XYZ file of C-alpha atoms in Angstrom:
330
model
C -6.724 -2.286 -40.293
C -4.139 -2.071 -37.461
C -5.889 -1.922 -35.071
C -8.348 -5.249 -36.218
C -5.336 -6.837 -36.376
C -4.298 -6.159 -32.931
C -7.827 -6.377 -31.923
C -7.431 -10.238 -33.226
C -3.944 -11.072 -32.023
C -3.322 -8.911 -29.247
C -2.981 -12.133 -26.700
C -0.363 -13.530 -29.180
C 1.235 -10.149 -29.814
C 1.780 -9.810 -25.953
C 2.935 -13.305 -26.046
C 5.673 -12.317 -28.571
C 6.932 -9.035 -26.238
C 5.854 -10.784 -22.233
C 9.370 -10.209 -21.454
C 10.044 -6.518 -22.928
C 6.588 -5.750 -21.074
C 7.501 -7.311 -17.532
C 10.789 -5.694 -17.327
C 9.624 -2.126 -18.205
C 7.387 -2.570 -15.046
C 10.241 -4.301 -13.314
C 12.134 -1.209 -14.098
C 9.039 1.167 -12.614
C 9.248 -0.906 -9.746
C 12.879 -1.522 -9.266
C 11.353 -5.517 -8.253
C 10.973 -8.409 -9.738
C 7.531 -8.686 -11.081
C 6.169 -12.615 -12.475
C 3.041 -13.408 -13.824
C 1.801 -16.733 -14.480
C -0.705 -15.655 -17.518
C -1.705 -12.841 -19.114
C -5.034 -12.699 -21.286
C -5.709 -9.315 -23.106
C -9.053 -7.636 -24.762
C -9.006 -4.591 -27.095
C -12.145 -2.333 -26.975
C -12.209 1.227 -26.499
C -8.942 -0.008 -24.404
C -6.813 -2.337 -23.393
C -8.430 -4.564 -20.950
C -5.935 -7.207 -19.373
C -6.712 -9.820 -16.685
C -3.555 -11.520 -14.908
C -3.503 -14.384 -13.002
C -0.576 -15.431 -10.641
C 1.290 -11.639 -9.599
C 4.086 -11.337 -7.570
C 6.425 -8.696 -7.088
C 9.252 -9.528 -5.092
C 10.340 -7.427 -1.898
C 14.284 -5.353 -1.604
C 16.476 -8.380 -1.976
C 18.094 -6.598 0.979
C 14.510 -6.417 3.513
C 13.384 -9.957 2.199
C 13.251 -13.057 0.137
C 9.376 -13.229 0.620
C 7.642 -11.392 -2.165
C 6.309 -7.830 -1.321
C 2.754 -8.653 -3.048
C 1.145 -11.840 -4.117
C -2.685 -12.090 -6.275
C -4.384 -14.606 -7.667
C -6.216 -12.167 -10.165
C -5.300 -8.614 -11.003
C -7.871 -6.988 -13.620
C -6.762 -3.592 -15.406
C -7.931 -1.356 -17.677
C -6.479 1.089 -19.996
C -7.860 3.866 -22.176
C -6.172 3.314 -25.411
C -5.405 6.697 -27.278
C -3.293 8.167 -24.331
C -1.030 4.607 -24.827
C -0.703 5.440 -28.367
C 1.581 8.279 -27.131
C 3.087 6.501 -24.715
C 1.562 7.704 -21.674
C -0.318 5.228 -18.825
C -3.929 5.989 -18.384
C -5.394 3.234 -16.483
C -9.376 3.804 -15.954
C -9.304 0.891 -13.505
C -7.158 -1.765 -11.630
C -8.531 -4.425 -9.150
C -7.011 -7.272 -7.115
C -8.913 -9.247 -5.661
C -7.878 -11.246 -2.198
C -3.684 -10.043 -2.112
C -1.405 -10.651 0.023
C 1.202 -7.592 1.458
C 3.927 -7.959 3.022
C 4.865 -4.577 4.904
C 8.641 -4.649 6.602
C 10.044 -2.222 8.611
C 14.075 -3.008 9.573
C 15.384 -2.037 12.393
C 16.909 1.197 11.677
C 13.028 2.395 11.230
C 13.060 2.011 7.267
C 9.626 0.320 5.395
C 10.367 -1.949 2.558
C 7.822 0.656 0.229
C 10.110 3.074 0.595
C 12.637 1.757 -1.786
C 9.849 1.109 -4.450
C 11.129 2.685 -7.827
C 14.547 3.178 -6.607
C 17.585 1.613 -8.531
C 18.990 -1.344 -5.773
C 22.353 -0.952 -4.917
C 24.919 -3.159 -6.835
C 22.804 -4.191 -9.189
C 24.245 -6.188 -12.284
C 24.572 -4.994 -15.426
C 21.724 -4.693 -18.108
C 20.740 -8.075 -19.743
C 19.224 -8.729 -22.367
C 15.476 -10.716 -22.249
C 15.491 -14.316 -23.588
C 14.054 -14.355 -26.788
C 10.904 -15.665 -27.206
C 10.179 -19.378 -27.593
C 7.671 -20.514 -29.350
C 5.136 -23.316 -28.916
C 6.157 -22.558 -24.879
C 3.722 -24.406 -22.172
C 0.579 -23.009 -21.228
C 0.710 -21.687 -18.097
C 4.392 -21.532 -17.323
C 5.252 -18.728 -15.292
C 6.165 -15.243 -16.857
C 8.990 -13.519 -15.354
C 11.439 -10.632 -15.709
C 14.180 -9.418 -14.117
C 14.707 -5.554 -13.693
C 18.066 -6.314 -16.199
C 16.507 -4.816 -19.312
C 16.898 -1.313 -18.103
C 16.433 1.881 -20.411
C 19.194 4.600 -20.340
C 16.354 7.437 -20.012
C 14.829 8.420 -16.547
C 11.567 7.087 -15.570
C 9.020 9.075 -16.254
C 6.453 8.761 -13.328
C 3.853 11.423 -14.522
C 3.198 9.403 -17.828
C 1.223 7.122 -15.521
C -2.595 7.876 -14.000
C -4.743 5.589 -12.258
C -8.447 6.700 -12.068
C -9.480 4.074 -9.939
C -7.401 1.526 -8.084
C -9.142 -1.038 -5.420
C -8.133 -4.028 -3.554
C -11.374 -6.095 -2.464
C -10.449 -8.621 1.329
C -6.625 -8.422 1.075
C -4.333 -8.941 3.989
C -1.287 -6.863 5.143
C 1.194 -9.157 7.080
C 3.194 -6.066 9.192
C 6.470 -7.490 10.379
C 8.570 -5.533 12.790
C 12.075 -6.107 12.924
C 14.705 -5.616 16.038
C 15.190 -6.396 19.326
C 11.516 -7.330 19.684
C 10.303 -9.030 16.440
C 6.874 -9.187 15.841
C 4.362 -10.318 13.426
C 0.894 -8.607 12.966
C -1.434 -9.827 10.222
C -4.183 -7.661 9.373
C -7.213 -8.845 7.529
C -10.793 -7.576 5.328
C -8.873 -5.439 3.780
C -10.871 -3.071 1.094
C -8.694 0.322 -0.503
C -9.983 2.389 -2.823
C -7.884 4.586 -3.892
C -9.121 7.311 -6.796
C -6.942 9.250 -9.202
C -4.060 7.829 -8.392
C -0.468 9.957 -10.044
C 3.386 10.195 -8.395
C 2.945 13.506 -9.033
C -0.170 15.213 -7.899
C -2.325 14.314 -4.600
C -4.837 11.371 -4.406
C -8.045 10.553 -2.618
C -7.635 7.570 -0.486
C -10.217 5.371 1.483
C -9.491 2.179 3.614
C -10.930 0.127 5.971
C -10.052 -3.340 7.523
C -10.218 -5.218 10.772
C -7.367 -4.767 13.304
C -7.054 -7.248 15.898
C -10.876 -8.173 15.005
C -12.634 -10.541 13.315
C -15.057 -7.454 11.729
C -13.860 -4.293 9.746
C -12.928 -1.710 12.869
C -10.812 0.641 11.057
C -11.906 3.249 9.189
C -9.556 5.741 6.989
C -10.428 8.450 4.190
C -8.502 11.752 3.377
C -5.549 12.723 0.588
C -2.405 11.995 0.100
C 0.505 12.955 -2.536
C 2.761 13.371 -4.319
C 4.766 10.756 -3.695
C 7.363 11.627 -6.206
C 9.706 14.516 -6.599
C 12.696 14.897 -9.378
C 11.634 11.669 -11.341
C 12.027 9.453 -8.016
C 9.455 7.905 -5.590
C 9.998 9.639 -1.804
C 7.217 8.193 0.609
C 8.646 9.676 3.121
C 8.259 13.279 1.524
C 4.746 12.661 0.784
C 2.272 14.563 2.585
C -1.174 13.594 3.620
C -4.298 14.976 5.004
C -6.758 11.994 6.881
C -9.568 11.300 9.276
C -9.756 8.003 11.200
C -12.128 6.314 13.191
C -10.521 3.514 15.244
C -11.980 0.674 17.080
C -14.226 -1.045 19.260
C -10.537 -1.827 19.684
C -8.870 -3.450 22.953
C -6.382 -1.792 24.487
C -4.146 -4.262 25.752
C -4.002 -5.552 21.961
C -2.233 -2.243 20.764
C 0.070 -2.400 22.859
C 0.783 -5.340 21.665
C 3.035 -2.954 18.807
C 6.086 -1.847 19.943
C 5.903 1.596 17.681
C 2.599 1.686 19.391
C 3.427 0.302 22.772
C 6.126 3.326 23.475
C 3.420 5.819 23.055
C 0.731 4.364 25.890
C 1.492 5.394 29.515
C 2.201 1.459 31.475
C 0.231 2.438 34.400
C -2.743 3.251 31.705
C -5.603 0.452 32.208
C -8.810 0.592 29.556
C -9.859 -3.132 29.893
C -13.293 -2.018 27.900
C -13.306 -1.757 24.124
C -12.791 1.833 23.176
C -13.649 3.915 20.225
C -11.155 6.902 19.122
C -11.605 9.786 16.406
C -8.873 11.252 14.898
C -7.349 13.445 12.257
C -4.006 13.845 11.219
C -1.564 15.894 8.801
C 1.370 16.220 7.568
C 4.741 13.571 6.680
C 5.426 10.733 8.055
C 8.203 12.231 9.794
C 6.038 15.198 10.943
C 2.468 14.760 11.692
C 0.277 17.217 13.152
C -3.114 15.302 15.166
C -6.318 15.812 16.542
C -7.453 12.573 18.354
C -10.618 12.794 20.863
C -12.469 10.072 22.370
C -15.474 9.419 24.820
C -14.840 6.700 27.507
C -17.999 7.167 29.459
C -18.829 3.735 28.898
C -15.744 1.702 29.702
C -13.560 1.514 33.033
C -10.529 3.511 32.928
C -7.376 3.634 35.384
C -4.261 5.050 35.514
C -2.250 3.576 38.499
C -3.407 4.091 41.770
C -3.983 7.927 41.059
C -7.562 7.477 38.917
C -10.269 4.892 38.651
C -13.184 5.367 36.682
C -15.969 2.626 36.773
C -17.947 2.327 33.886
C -21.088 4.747 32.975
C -19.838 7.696 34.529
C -18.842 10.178 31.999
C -15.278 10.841 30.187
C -14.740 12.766 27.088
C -11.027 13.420 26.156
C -9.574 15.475 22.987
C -5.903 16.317 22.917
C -4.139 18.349 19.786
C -0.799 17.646 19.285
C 2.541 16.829 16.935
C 4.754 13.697 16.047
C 8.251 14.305 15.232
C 10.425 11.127 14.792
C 9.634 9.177 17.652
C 8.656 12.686 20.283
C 5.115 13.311 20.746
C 4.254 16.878 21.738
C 0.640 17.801 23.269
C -0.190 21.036 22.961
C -3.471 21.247 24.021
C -5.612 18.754 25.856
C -9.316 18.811 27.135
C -10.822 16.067 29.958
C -14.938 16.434 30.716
């Protein structure tokens, strides 16, 4: 009987609770979250399709919100919610917008996701609920309705997660600002937890009007002690970047600092690669063949195009030093 009459009502009963709900994910988040409208199913689980998302940024990085939809669809099996714990089978968004920041001291805006901001007010308490409110209004919540208990990030599991042509708008802060907006975006990313390692795949087009990037590998966890470290996370990948100009990467300063200036590859070039490690301490394997394409490097080498040039080079990243170790020319 309960559950035929949440079956029935379960739009209304979210209706009744939309601001309870939004700030428990505010409080996940540690961002504002705001939906415009929220239209629930209940089957063998809770199916929810929202329309209008944003979650806001760090009030500290930016006034812009950190992600923007037009439709998020989710899925969630419903006797693990019965004791409290998050088991989404599925979540989609379809065409978002990200906004990726990284200051100038070298911090990314995702890496204060789930973490507390500093100064924050005091708890508040939600609105109460009005009744007979207008269709379509916007749903918000601030992170003010915070519980006293620690978050508990391995109550939630995400079998599949999947963003279908979004765009990342990578902004670079300092001396040198710069804008890069990245487009055909498609991530799939496939049992998802803070707490264990994921699969991840991704591909999108990078300075092209066609998908040239190709990612796949593992990654996780992302959380240790009941708090979200990105930077602790380690990760296991395999790339395949390009036809990609040269002259457009360097176009990056992170990137920039790490090409030689007298380099010159005025062909479109192809490069493999596979990387592991943290963010703060990778570990590479990147190879390439250039037969193709001219390639210079000051007045020391010139290498017209179709005579052949394989290069593979193992190596390490740590901070901003790259170390080769080994490298191979044919």
């Amino acid at each position: 009987a309960i559950l035929f009459y949440a079956a029935r009502n379960l739009n209304s009963i979210i209706a009744q609770n939309r601001y309870r709900i939004l700030a428990r994910v505010s409080t996940s988040l540690g961002r504002k979250v705001e939906v415009a409208k929220i239209n629930a199913s209940l089957g063998w689980g809770v199916m929810a399709d929202l329309t209008g998302v944003k979650i806001s940024d760090d009030p500290a990085i930016s006034d812009q919100p950190f992600l923007e939809a037009a439709d998020v669809y989710a899925k969630v099996e419903l006797i693990p919610l019965l004791s409290r714990r998050l088991h989404i089978t599925q979540v989609s968004l379809k065409n978002p917008e990200v906004r990726i920041i990284r200051t100038e001291q070298g911090n990314l805006n995702v890496s204060t996701i789930g973490k507390k901001p500093a100064g924050e007010a005091a708890p508040a308490q939600p609105p109460p609920t009005q009744r007979g409110a207008i269709e379509g209004a916007p749903i918000t919540a601030e992170q003010g309705e915070r519980e006293k208990k620690p978050l508990d990030l391995a109550a939630l599991y995400v079998r599949n997660f999947s963003i279908d042509n979004g765009q990342i708008i990578y902004e670079e802060r300092g001396p040198k600002h710069q804008t890069v907006t990245i487009r055909n975006v498609d991530l799939a990313v496939d049992r998802f937890s803070f707490n264990r390692p994921f699969d991840i795949t991704l591909k999108l087009a990078a300075f092209s009007q066609k998908q040239n990037v190709e990612i796949s590998g593992s990654a996780g966890p992302i959380a240790s002690a009941g708090k979200v470290d990105v930077k602790a996370a380690t990760f296991r990948i395999k790339a395949k970047l390009g036809p990609i100009l040269l002259a457009r990467l360097r176009t990056i300063e992170a990137l920039a600092k790490a090409i030689p200036e007298k380099l010159s590859m005025p062909d479109p070039v192809t490069i493999l690669a596979n990387a592991s490690g943290k963010l703060d301490a990778i570990d590479f394997h990147v190879e390439s063949d250039l037969s193709a394409g001219r390639l210079a490097f000051g007045d020391i080498f010139d290498k017209p195009s179709a005579v052949t040039f394989n290069l593979s080079a193992d190596g390490s990243k740590a901070g901003s030093e790259i170390r080769i170790g080994k490298a191979s020319v044919k």
